[in-house]
Short mmCIF file of N, CA and C in Angstrom, two decimals:
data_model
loop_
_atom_site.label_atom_id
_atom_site.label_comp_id
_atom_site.label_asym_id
_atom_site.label_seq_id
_atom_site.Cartn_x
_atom_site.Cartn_y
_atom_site.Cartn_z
N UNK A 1 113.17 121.27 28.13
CA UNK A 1 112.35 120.94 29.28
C UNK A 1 111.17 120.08 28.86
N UNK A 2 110.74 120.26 28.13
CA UNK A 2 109.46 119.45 27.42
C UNK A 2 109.49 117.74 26.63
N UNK A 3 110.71 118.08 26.51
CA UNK A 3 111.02 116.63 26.08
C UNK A 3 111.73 115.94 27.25
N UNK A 4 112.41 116.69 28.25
CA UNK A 4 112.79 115.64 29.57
C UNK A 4 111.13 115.59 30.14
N UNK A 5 110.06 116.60 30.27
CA UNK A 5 108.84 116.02 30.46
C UNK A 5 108.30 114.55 30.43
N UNK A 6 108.10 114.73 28.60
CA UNK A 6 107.56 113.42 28.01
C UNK A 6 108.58 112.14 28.20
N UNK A 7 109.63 112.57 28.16
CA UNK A 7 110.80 111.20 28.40
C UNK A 7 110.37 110.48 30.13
N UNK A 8 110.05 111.44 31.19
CA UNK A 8 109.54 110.66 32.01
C UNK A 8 108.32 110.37 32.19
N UNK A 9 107.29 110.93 31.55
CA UNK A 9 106.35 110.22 31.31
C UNK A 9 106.47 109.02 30.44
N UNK A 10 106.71 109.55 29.72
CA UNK A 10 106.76 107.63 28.81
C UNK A 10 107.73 106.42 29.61
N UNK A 11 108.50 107.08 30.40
CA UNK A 11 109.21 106.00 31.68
C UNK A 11 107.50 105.62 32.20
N UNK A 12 107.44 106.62 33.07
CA UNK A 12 106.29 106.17 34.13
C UNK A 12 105.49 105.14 33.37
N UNK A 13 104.90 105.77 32.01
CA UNK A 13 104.25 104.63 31.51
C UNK A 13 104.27 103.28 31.46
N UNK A 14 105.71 103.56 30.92
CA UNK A 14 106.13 101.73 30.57
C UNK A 14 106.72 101.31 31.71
N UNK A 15 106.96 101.53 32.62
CA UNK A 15 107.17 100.53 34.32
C UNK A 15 105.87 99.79 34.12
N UNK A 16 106.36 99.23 35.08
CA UNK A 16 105.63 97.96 35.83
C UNK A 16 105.18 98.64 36.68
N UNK A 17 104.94 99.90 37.44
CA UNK A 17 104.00 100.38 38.73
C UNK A 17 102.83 99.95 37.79
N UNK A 18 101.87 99.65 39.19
CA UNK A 18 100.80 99.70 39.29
C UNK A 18 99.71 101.30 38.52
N UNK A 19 98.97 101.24 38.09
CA UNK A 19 98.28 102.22 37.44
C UNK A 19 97.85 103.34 38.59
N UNK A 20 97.61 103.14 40.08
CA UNK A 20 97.57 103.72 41.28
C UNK A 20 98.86 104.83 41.28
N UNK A 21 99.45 103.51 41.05
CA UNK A 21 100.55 104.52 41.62
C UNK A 21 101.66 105.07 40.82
N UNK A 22 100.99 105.17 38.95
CA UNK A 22 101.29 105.45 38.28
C UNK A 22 100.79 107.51 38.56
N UNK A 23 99.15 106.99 38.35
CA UNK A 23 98.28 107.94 38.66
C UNK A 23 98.95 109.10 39.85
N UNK A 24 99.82 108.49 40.56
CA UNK A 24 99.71 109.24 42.03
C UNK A 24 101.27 110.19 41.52
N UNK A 25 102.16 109.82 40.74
CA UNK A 25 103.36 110.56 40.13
C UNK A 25 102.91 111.33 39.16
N UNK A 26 102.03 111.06 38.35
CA UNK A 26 101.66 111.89 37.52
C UNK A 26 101.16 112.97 38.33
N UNK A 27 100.36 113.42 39.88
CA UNK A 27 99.69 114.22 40.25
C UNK A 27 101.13 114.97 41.00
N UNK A 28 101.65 113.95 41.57
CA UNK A 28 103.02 114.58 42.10
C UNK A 28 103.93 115.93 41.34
N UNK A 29 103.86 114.63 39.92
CA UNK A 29 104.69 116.04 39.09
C UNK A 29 103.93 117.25 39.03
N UNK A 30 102.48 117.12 38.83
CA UNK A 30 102.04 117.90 37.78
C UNK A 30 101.88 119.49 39.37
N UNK A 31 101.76 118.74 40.85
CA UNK A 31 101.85 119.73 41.93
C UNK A 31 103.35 120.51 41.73
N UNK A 32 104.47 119.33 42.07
CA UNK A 32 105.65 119.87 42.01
C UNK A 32 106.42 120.87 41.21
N UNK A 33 105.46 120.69 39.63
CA UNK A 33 106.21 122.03 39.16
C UNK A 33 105.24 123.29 39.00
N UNK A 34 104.19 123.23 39.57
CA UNK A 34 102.98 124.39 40.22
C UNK A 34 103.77 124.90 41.42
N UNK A 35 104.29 124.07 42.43
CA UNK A 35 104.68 125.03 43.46
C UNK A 35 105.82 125.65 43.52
N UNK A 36 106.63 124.87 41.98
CA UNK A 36 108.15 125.75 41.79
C UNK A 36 108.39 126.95 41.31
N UNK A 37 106.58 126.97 40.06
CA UNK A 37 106.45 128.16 39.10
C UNK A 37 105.87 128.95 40.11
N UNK A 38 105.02 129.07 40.80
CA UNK A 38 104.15 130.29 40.74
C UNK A 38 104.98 130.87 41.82
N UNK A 39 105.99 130.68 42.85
CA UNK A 39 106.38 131.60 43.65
C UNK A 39 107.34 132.42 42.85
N UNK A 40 108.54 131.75 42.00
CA UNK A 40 108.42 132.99 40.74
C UNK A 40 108.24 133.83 40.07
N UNK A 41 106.66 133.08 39.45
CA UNK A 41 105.74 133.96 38.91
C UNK A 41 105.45 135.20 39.78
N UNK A 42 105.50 134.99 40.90
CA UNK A 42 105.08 135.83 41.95
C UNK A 42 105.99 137.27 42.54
N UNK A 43 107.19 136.70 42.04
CA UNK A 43 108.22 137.44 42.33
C UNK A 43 108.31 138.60 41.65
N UNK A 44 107.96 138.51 39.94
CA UNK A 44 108.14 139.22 38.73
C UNK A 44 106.83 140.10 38.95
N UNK A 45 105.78 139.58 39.15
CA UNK A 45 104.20 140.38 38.93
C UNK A 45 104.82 141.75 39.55
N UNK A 46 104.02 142.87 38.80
CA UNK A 46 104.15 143.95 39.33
C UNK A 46 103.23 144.21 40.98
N UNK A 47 103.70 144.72 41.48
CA UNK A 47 103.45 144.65 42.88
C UNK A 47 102.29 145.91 43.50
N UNK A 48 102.36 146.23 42.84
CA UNK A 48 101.41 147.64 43.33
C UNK A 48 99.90 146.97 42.51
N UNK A 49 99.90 146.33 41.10
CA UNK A 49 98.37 145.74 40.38
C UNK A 49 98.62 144.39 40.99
N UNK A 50 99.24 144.08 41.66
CA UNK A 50 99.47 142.54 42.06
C UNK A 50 98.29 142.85 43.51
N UNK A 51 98.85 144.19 44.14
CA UNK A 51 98.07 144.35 45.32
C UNK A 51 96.50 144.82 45.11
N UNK A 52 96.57 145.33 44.06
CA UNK A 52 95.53 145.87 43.96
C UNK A 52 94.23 145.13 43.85
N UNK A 53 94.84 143.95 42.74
CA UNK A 53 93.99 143.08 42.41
C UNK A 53 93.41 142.05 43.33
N UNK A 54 94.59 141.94 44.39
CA UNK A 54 93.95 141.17 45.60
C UNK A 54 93.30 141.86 46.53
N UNK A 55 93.50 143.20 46.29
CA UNK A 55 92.35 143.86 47.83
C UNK A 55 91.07 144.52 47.04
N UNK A 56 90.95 144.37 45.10
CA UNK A 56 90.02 144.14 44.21
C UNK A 56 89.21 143.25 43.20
N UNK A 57 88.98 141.88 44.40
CA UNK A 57 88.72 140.80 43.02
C UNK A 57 88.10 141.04 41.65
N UNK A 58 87.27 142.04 42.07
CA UNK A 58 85.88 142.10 41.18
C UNK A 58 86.57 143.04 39.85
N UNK A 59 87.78 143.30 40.10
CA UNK A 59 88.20 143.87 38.86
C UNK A 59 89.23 142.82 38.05
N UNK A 60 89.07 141.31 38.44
CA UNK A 60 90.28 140.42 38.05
C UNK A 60 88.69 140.09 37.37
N UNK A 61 89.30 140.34 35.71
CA UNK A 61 88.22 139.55 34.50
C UNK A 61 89.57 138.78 33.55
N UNK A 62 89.31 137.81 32.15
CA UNK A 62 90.12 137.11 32.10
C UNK A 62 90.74 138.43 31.04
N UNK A 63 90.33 139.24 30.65
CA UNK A 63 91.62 140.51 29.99
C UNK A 63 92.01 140.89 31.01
N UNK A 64 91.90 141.58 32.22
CA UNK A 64 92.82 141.72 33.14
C UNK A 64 93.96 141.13 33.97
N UNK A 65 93.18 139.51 33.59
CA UNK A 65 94.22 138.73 33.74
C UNK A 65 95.41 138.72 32.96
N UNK A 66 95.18 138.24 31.85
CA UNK A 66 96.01 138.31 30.69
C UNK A 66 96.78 139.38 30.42
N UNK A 67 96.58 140.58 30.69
CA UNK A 67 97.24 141.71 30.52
C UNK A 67 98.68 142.07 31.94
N UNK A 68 98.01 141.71 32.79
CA UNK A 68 98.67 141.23 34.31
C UNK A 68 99.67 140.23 34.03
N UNK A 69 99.04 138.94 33.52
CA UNK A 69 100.91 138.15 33.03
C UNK A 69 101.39 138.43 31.88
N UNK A 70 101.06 139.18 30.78
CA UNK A 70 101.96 139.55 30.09
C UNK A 70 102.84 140.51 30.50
N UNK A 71 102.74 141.85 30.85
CA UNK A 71 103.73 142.42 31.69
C UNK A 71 104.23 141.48 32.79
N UNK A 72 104.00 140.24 33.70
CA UNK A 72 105.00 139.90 34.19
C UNK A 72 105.93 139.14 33.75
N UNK A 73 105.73 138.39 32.78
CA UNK A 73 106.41 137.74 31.39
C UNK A 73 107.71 138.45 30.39
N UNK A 74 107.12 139.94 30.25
CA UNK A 74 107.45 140.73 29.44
C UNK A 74 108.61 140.82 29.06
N UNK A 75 109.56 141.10 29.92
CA UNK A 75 111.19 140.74 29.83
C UNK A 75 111.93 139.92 29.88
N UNK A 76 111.13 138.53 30.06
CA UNK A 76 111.62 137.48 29.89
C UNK A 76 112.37 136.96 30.65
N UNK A 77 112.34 137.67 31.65
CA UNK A 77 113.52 137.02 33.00
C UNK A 77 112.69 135.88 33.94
N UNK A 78 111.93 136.45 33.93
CA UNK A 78 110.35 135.19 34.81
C UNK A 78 110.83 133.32 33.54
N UNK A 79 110.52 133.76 32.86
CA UNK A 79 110.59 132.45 31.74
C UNK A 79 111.89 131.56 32.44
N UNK A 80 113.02 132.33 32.26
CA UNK A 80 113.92 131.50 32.24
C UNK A 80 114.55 131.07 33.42
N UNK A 81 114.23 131.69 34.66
CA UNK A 81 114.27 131.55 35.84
C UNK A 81 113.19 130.20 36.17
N UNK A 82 111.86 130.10 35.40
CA UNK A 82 111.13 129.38 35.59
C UNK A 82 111.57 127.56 34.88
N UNK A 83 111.91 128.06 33.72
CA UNK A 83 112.64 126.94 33.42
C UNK A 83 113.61 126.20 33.62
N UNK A 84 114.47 127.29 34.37
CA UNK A 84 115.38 126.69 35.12
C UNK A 84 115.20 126.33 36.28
N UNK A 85 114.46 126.08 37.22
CA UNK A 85 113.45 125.55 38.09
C UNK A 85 113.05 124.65 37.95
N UNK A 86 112.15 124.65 36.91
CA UNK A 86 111.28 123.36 36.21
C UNK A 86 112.33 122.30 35.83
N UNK A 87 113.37 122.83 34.47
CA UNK A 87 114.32 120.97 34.77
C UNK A 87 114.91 120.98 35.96
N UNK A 88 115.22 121.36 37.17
CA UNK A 88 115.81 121.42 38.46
C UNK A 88 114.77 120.32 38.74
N UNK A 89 113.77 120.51 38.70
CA UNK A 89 112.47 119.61 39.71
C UNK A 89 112.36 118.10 39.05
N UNK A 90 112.03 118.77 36.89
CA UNK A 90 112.25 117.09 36.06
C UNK A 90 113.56 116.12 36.66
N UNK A 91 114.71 116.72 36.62
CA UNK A 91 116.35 115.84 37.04
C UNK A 91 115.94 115.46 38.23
N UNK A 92 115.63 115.72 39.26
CA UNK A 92 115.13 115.09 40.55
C UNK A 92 114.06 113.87 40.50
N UNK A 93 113.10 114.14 39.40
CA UNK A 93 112.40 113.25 39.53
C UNK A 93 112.90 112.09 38.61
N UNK A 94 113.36 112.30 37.37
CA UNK A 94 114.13 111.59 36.71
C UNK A 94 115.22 110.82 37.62
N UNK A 95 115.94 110.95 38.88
CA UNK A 95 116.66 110.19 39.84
C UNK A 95 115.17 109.45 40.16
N UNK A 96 115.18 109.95 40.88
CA UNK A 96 113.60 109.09 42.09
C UNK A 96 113.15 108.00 41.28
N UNK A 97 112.70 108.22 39.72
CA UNK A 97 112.21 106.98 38.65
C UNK A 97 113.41 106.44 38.50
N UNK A 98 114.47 106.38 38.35
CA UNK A 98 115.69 105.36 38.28
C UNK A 98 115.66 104.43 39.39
N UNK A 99 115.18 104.29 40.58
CA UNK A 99 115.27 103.44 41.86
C UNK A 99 113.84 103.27 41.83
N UNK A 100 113.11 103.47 41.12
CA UNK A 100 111.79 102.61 41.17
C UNK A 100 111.12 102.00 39.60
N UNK A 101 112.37 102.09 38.74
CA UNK A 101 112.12 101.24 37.49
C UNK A 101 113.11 100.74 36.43
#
């Protein structure tokens, strides 16, 4: 996944778009695979400190954080569900840059 990343970035780079609207795919991607991960992410979080923490901000510090996605991480099913998502979204965009370079 990380190297189909950089492979379309270094496309985007070397086109001929304009730096605008270089700028404006780079923000595209960087939304598109934020809104693929975190409903995911969302899926795995444990649900009872998932609730808790939202009807308790003041107890979300960054160890509570951290401790919160490692148990949702933990088994590793979140990861690979996520990655398989994520090149789902890179191969799409990797089409879309073929008809515009």
């Amino acid at each position: 996944m990380e190297q189909k990343l950089k492979n379309i970035v270094a496309r985007v780079q070397a086109s001929a778009l304009p730096n605008e609207v270089k700028a404006d795919l780079y923000v595209a991607i960087q939304e598109g695979l934020r809104q693929v991960a975190m409903p995911i992410l969302l899926k795995h979080m444990p649900e009872g400190e998932l609730t808790d923490l939202a009807a308790h901000p003041e107890k979300v510090s960054v160890d509570a954080y951290i401790d919160f996605l490692s148990k949702t991480v933990k088994d590793g099913q979140v990861l690979i569900e996520i990655e398989a998502a994520l090149i789902d979204v890179l191969a799409k965009v990797e089409e879309r840059l073929k008809k515009h370079t």
